[in-house]
C-alpha cells in the first residue's frame, strides 16, 4: 500500500505550527512573564488612549453627518414611554440596569437606524467588531484558561508544603501571578489609589459590588481570604485547590443561612493575625456602579478592623455590571471578553472600627457612606434584595390584615345605617 503525501498539506501544517508558536511565545513574553513579576509595558494604557481617540472620531463623524430632525407620528411614543417610566421608575429598579452612556462606544447596535447615519460609522463599527471577536476574544480566552489552569495546578502543589512561612510566601506569589494573568484576560486597566491603606491580616475588607470580576480586580493587588458557598463542577475544583494553599472560608449550602455559624467562622479567622484579610461584598448583589445600596450588618457585628474599598468602573470602554437576571455567567464573561477593555479605579480608604455605643447597622451605614463618597456613588438606604427576592409573607399578611379591617369596618358601617 503506497502512501501519498501532498506537499500542500505539509505546508499548511508547518504554517499552523509556526502560527501557534508565535502566538504562545507572544503571550509568554508580553503578558504571562510580566504578570509573574507584576510589571507592565504600558501597552494597555496606550490601547486605552487610542480607544478614546477613536471615540472622538466617532463623535466627529456623527456631528458631520447630522441631519435636521423631521417629525414623525411615531415620535410621540418616546414621550409616552418616558412618562410611564417616570411613574413606574424608582430608586431600586434603575440600579439593576446598565448605566446609560452619553455617547455610543461602538459596542452594541441597540439603535437599528445607526447604519442610516453614516457609511463611515458603520464601517468603523464593523472593523471594531472584527478586532474584538477576531483578535481580542481568542487572546483573552487563551489567557483566561491559562490563568485558571495555573491557579488550580500551582495551588495544588503549594498545598503539599507544610504550614509555615514558606507555604504562605509561595501561596501569595501564586495567587498574585494567576490573578494578574486573569486581569490581562479582560484587558483590565486598573488605577489603585492610597495603597498605604491596603487591608492587613486579621481584618475585613468590604467593597461595593458591581461584578464577579471585583474579586479579580482586588486580588491582583493583594491576597485575600474568600468567603462563599461551596460549588460543584469547575468552580468546585478551583475552590478545593485554593483552600489547599491558604485558608479560605467555604460554607455548605445548609450552613449559609446559619448566621451564628457564619459569624463564628469569620470571627475565628480574624482573630488569627497570621491569616489573610477577609474579602466581603456586604450588598449581597451586584449594583450597576452608580450607587451603593444597603450593607448587610453580619460582617459588621464582628469586632474587627474594617478596611473599606471603593471601586468605580468607566462604562465608556465596557459595561462591567452583571445583570444576573438577564445574563448567565458564561454569557456575561463572553460580553466582558468581547468588550474594548475594563477600566476602573480602586480607592483604599483608611481603616475603620466600631465606636462606643455604635451598633452594627450604624457602623455599616458609616462605612457605606465613606465608600459612596470616595467613589462618587449615590448612597442609598434600600436593600438590593428587593429587586431579586420575593416579597416576604409577613408583608403580605400585614396588607391582608389591613384590607380585612377595611372590609369589617365597611360592613359595620352598613349594619349601623
Coordinates of C-alpha atoms in Angstrom, one line a residue:
X1 CA 0.0 0.0 0.0
X2 CA 1.5 3.3 -1.1
X3 CA 1.2 6.5 0.9
X4 CA 0.9 9.7 -1.0
X5 CA 1.9 13.0 0.8
X6 CA 0.5 16.2 -0.5
X7 CA 3.2 19.0 -0.3
X8 CA 0.4 21.5 0.2
X9 CA -0.8 19.7 3.4
X10 CA 2.7 19.7 4.7
X11 CA 3.0 23.4 4.1
X12 CA -0.3 24.0 5.9
X13 CA 0.9 22.0 8.9
X14 CA 4.1 23.9 9.0
X15 CA 2.4 27.3 8.8
X16 CA -0.1 26.3 11.6
X17 CA 2.8 25.2 13.8
X18 CA 4.7 28.4 13.2
X19 CA 1.5 30.4 13.9
X20 CA 0.8 28.6 17.2
X21 CA 4.5 29.0 18.2
X22 CA 4.4 32.7 17.5
X23 CA 1.1 33.1 19.3
X24 CA 2.1 31.4 22.6
X25 CA 5.6 32.9 22.5
X26 CA 4.0 36.4 22.3
X27 CA 1.6 35.6 25.1
X28 CA 4.5 34.3 27.2
X29 CA 6.8 37.2 26.6
X30 CA 4.4 40.2 26.6
X31 CA 1.7 39.1 29.0
X32 CA 2.4 36.0 31.2
X33 CA 6.0 36.8 32.2
X34 CA 5.2 40.5 33.1
X35 CA 2.2 39.2 35.1
X36 CA 4.5 36.9 37.0
X37 CA 6.8 39.7 38.0
X38 CA 4.0 42.3 38.4
X39 CA 5.3 44.7 35.8
X40 CA 3.6 46.3 32.8
X41 CA 5.0 47.6 29.5
X42 CA 2.3 50.3 29.3
X43 CA 0.6 48.6 26.3
X44 CA -2.8 48.5 27.9
X45 CA -2.8 52.2 28.8
X46 CA -1.6 53.1 25.3
X47 CA -4.5 51.0 24.0
X48 CA -7.0 52.9 26.2
X49 CA -5.8 56.3 25.0
X50 CA -6.1 55.0 21.4
X51 CA -9.7 54.0 22.1
X52 CA -10.5 57.5 23.4
X53 CA -9.2 58.9 20.1
X54 CA -11.4 56.5 18.2
X55 CA -14.4 57.5 20.2
X56 CA -13.6 61.2 19.4
X57 CA -13.5 60.3 15.7
X58 CA -16.9 58.6 16.0
X59 CA -18.4 61.7 17.6
X60 CA -16.9 63.9 14.8
X61 CA -18.5 61.6 12.2
X62 CA -21.9 61.8 13.8
X63 CA -21.7 65.6 14.0
X64 CA -20.7 65.9 10.3
X65 CA -23.5 63.6 9.1
X66 CA -26.2 65.1 11.4
X67 CA -29.3 65.9 9.5
X68 CA -32.1 68.2 10.7
X69 CA -34.7 66.2 12.5
X70 CA -38.0 65.5 10.8
X71 CA -41.2 65.0 12.8
X72 CA -42.9 61.6 12.5
X73 CA -46.0 60.4 14.3
X74 CA -44.0 57.6 15.9
X75 CA -42.0 60.2 17.8
X76 CA -44.8 60.7 20.4
X77 CA -44.3 57.1 21.6
X78 CA -41.0 58.2 23.1
X79 CA -42.6 60.8 25.3
X80 CA -45.4 58.4 26.2
X81 CA -42.9 55.7 27.2
X82 CA -40.8 58.2 29.2
X83 CA -43.9 59.3 31.0
X84 CA -44.9 55.8 32.0
X85 CA -41.3 55.1 33.1
X86 CA -41.3 58.3 35.3
X87 CA -44.4 56.9 37.1
X88 CA -43.1 53.3 37.5
X89 CA -39.4 54.1 38.0
X90 CA -37.9 54.0 41.5
X91 CA -34.5 54.3 43.2
X92 CA -34.2 50.5 43.4
X93 CA -35.2 49.3 39.9
X94 CA -32.9 51.7 38.0
X95 CA -29.9 50.4 39.9
X96 CA -30.3 47.0 38.2
X97 CA -30.0 48.1 34.6
X98 CA -26.9 49.1 32.6
X99 CA -25.6 52.6 33.2
X100 CA -26.6 54.9 30.4
X101 CA -23.8 56.4 28.3
X102 CA -23.6 59.9 26.9
X103 CA -22.4 58.6 23.5
X104 CA -22.2 55.3 21.7
X105 CA -19.0 53.3 22.4
X106 CA -19.2 51.1 19.2
X107 CA -20.1 48.0 21.2
X108 CA -23.8 47.4 20.7
X109 CA -26.2 48.2 18.0
X110 CA -29.2 49.0 20.2
X111 CA -30.4 51.5 17.6
X112 CA -31.0 49.8 14.3
X113 CA -31.0 53.1 12.5
X114 CA -27.3 53.6 13.0
X115 CA -26.4 52.4 9.5
X116 CA -28.5 55.3 8.1
X117 CA -26.4 57.9 9.9
X118 CA -23.1 57.3 8.1
X119 CA -21.5 54.6 6.0
X120 CA -18.1 55.5 7.6
X121 CA -19.6 55.0 11.0
X122 CA -20.9 51.5 10.0
X123 CA -17.5 50.6 8.6
X124 CA -15.9 51.7 11.8
X125 CA -18.3 49.6 13.9
X126 CA -17.7 46.6 11.6
X127 CA -13.9 47.0 11.9
X128 CA -14.2 47.1 15.7
X129 CA -16.4 44.0 15.6
X130 CA -13.7 42.2 13.7
X131 CA -11.0 43.3 16.1
X132 CA -12.9 42.4 19.2
X133 CA -14.1 39.0 18.1
X134 CA -11.3 38.0 15.7
X135 CA -8.3 39.2 17.7
X136 CA -9.1 40.2 21.3
X137 CA -11.6 37.4 22.2
X138 CA -9.3 34.5 21.2
X139 CA -6.4 36.2 23.0
X140 CA -8.4 36.8 26.2
X141 CA -9.9 33.3 26.2
X142 CA -6.4 31.8 25.9
X143 CA -5.2 33.9 28.8
X144 CA -8.3 33.1 31.0
X145 CA -7.7 29.3 30.6
X146 CA -4.0 29.8 31.3
X147 CA -4.7 31.8 34.4
X148 CA -7.3 29.4 35.8
X149 CA -5.3 26.4 34.9
X150 CA -2.2 27.7 36.6
X151 CA -4.2 28.6 39.6
X152 CA -5.6 25.1 40.0
X153 CA -2.3 23.4 39.3
X154 CA 0.1 25.6 41.3
X155 CA -2.2 25.9 44.4
X156 CA -2.5 22.1 44.5
X157 CA 1.3 21.9 44.5
X158 CA 1.6 24.6 47.2
X159 CA -0.9 22.7 49.3
X160 CA 1.7 19.8 49.6
X161 CA 4.0 22.1 51.6
X162 CA 3.8 22.0 55.4
X163 CA 2.2 25.0 57.0
X164 CA 4.6 27.8 57.6
X165 CA 6.2 31.0 56.3
X166 CA 7.5 29.2 53.1
X167 CA 4.0 28.0 52.2
X168 CA 2.4 31.4 52.9
X169 CA 5.1 33.1 50.7
X170 CA 4.5 30.6 47.8
X171 CA 0.7 30.9 48.1
X172 CA 0.9 34.7 47.9
X173 CA 3.1 34.7 44.8
X174 CA 1.0 32.0 43.0
X175 CA -2.3 33.8 43.7
X176 CA -1.0 37.2 42.6
X177 CA 0.5 35.8 39.4
X178 CA -2.6 33.9 38.4
X179 CA -5.0 36.8 39.2
X180 CA -2.8 39.2 37.2
X181 CA -3.0 36.9 34.2
X182 CA -6.8 36.8 34.6
X183 CA -6.8 40.6 34.8
X184 CA -5.0 40.7 31.5
X185 CA -7.5 38.3 30.1
X186 CA -10.0 41.2 30.5
X187 CA -7.6 43.9 29.3
X188 CA -8.3 45.4 32.7
X189 CA -6.7 48.8 33.2
X190 CA -6.7 49.5 37.0
X191 CA -5.6 52.5 38.9
X192 CA -5.0 51.9 42.6
X193 CA -5.1 54.9 45.0
X194 CA -3.8 55.2 48.6
X195 CA -2.1 51.9 48.7
X196 CA -0.9 52.7 52.3
X197 CA -4.4 51.8 53.4
X198 CA -4.5 48.3 51.9
X199 CA -6.1 45.7 54.1
X200 CA -3.9 43.9 56.6
X201 CA -4.1 40.4 58.1
X202 CA -6.7 39.9 60.7
X203 CA -9.1 42.4 59.2
X204 CA -12.1 42.5 57.0
X205 CA -12.1 44.2 53.5
X206 CA -15.5 45.4 52.4
X207 CA -16.2 46.9 49.0
X208 CA -19.1 47.9 46.7
X209 CA -20.2 45.2 44.4
X210 CA -20.7 45.6 40.6
X211 CA -19.5 42.4 39.1
X212 CA -18.0 39.0 39.9
X213 CA -14.7 40.3 38.5
X214 CA -14.5 42.7 41.5
X215 CA -12.7 39.8 43.2
X216 CA -10.1 39.6 40.4
X217 CA -9.7 43.4 40.4
X218 CA -8.8 43.5 44.1
X219 CA -6.9 40.1 44.4
X220 CA -4.5 41.2 41.6
X221 CA -3.1 43.8 44.0
X222 CA -3.2 41.8 47.2
X223 CA -4.1 38.4 48.7
X224 CA -7.5 37.9 50.4
X225 CA -9.3 35.1 52.1
X226 CA -12.5 34.5 50.1
X227 CA -15.9 33.8 51.6
X228 CA -18.6 31.9 49.8
X229 CA -20.7 28.8 49.3
X230 CA -19.2 25.5 48.1
X231 CA -20.0 24.8 44.5
X232 CA -19.6 21.8 42.2
X233 CA -18.1 21.5 38.7
X234 CA -15.2 23.7 37.7
X235 CA -15.9 26.2 40.4
X236 CA -15.7 23.4 43.0
X237 CA -12.3 22.3 41.6
X238 CA -11.0 25.8 41.9
X239 CA -12.3 26.2 45.4
X240 CA -10.8 22.9 46.6
X241 CA -7.4 23.7 45.1
X242 CA -7.3 27.3 46.5
X243 CA -8.2 26.2 50.1
X244 CA -5.2 23.8 50.0
X245 CA -2.8 26.7 49.6
X246 CA -4.3 29.2 52.1
X247 CA -7.3 29.2 54.4
X248 CA -10.5 30.4 52.6
X249 CA -13.9 30.2 54.2
X250 CA -16.3 28.0 52.2
X251 CA -19.8 27.1 53.5
X252 CA -22.1 24.2 52.7
X253 CA -25.5 25.2 51.3
X254 CA -27.1 24.3 54.6
X255 CA -24.7 26.4 56.6
X256 CA -25.1 29.7 54.7
X257 CA -28.4 30.6 56.4
X258 CA -27.0 29.9 59.9
X259 CA -25.9 33.4 60.9
X260 CA -24.3 32.3 64.2
X261 CA -22.2 29.7 62.4
X262 CA -21.1 32.2 59.8
X263 CA -20.3 34.8 62.4
X264 CA -18.2 32.3 64.4
X265 CA -16.2 31.2 61.4
X266 CA -15.5 34.8 60.4
X267 CA -14.6 35.7 64.0
X268 CA -12.2 32.8 64.4
X269 CA -10.5 33.7 61.2
X270 CA -9.9 37.4 62.0
X271 CA -8.6 36.5 65.5
X272 CA -5.6 34.8 63.9
X273 CA -3.4 37.7 62.8
X274 CA -1.4 35.4 60.5
X275 CA -4.4 34.8 58.2
X276 CA -5.2 36.9 55.2
X277 CA -7.9 39.6 55.4
X278 CA -11.4 38.5 54.5
X279 CA -12.9 40.0 51.4
X280 CA -16.7 40.6 51.6
X281 CA -19.2 42.4 49.5
X282 CA -21.9 43.4 52.0
X283 CA -24.5 44.5 49.4
X284 CA -25.1 40.8 48.6
X285 CA -25.9 41.5 45.0
X286 CA -24.5 43.4 42.0
X287 CA -25.4 47.1 41.5
X288 CA -24.8 49.0 38.3
X289 CA -21.9 51.1 39.7
X290 CA -24.0 54.2 40.0
X291 CA -24.8 53.8 43.7
X292 CA -24.2 51.8 46.9
X293 CA -27.1 50.1 48.5
X294 CA -27.7 48.7 52.0
X295 CA -24.9 46.8 53.6
X296 CA -25.9 43.6 55.4
X297 CA -24.9 44.0 59.1
X298 CA -23.4 40.5 59.6
X299 CA -19.8 41.3 58.7
X300 CA -20.0 44.5 60.9
X301 CA -21.1 42.6 64.1
X302 CA -17.6 41.1 64.4
X303 CA -15.2 43.1 66.5
X304 CA -12.6 43.5 63.8
X305 CA -10.9 46.3 61.8
X306 CA -12.8 47.1 58.6
X307 CA -10.9 48.2 55.5
X308 CA -13.3 50.0 53.1
X309 CA -12.6 49.9 49.4
X310 CA -14.4 51.9 46.7
X311 CA -14.5 50.5 43.1
X312 CA -15.6 52.7 40.2
X313 CA -15.7 51.4 36.6
X314 CA -15.5 53.6 33.5
X315 CA -18.5 52.4 31.3
X316 CA -17.2 54.0 28.1
X317 CA -15.0 51.0 27.4
X318 CA -17.3 48.2 28.6
X319 CA -20.1 47.7 31.0
X320 CA -18.8 45.6 33.9
X321 CA -22.2 45.3 35.6
X322 CA -23.6 41.8 35.8
X323 CA -27.4 41.7 35.5
X324 CA -27.8 38.1 36.7
X325 CA -31.5 38.0 35.8
X326 CA -30.7 38.8 32.2
X327 CA -27.3 37.1 31.5
X328 CA -25.9 33.8 32.7
X329 CA -22.3 33.6 33.9
X330 CA -20.9 32.3 30.6
X331 CA -22.8 34.9 28.6
X332 CA -21.6 37.6 30.9
X333 CA -17.9 36.6 30.7
X334 CA -18.2 36.4 26.9
X335 CA -19.6 40.0 26.9
X336 CA -16.7 41.1 29.1
X337 CA -14.0 39.5 27.0
X338 CA -15.5 40.9 23.8
X339 CA -15.7 44.5 25.1
X340 CA -13.0 47.0 24.4
X341 CA -11.5 47.0 27.9
X342 CA -12.4 47.1 31.6
X343 CA -11.2 50.4 33.0
X344 CA -11.6 51.1 36.7
X345 CA -10.3 53.0 39.7
X346 CA -9.8 51.5 43.2
X347 CA -9.5 53.5 46.3
X348 CA -8.2 52.1 49.6
X349 CA -9.9 54.0 52.4
X350 CA -8.4 54.4 56.0
X351 CA -9.4 51.5 58.3
X352 CA -12.5 52.0 60.4
X353 CA -13.7 50.4 63.7
X354 CA -16.9 50.4 65.6
X355 CA -17.2 53.3 68.0
X356 CA -18.6 53.2 71.5
X357 CA -22.4 53.0 71.6
X358 CA -22.5 52.3 67.8
X359 CA -24.4 49.2 66.7
X360 CA -23.7 47.1 63.7
X361 CA -26.3 48.8 61.5
X362 CA -24.9 52.3 62.2
X363 CA -21.3 51.1 61.6
X364 CA -22.3 49.5 58.3
X365 CA -24.0 52.8 57.2
X366 CA -21.0 54.8 58.1
X367 CA -18.7 52.6 56.1
X368 CA -21.1 52.6 53.2
X369 CA -21.3 56.4 53.2
X370 CA -17.5 56.6 53.1
X371 CA -17.3 54.2 50.1
X372 CA -20.0 56.1 48.2
X373 CA -18.4 59.5 48.9
X374 CA -15.0 58.4 47.7
X375 CA -16.3 56.5 44.6
X376 CA -18.7 59.3 43.6
X377 CA -21.6 56.9 44.0
X378 CA -25.2 57.6 45.3
X379 CA -25.7 56.5 48.9
X380 CA -29.0 54.6 49.1
X381 CA -30.7 53.0 52.2
X382 CA -32.6 50.4 50.1
X383 CA -31.9 46.7 50.3
X384 CA -30.7 45.4 47.0
X385 CA -32.5 42.1 47.7
X386 CA -35.8 44.0 47.0
X387 CA -35.2 43.6 43.2
X388 CA -34.1 39.9 43.3
X389 CA -36.2 38.4 46.1
X390 CA -39.9 37.9 46.5
X391 CA -42.0 39.9 48.9
X392 CA -41.9 38.4 52.4
X393 CA -45.0 36.6 53.6
X394 CA -45.1 38.8 56.7
X395 CA -45.5 41.9 54.5
X396 CA -48.3 40.2 52.6
X397 CA -50.1 39.3 55.8
X398 CA -49.9 42.8 57.0
X399 CA -51.6 44.1 53.9
X400 CA -54.2 41.3 54.1
X401 CA -55.0 42.4 57.7
X402 CA -55.3 46.0 56.7
X403 CA -57.7 45.0 53.9
X404 CA -59.7 42.8 56.1
X405 CA -60.1 45.6 58.7
X406 CA -61.4 47.8 55.9
X407 CA -63.9 45.2 54.9
X408 CA -65.1 44.7 58.5
X409 CA -65.3 48.4 59.1
X410 CA -67.4 48.8 55.9
X411 CA -69.8 46.0 56.9
X412 CA -70.2 47.5 60.4
X413 CA -71.0 50.9 58.9
X414 CA -73.6 49.4 56.7
X415 CA -75.3 47.5 59.6
X416 CA -75.5 50.6 61.7
X417 CA -77.1 52.6 58.9

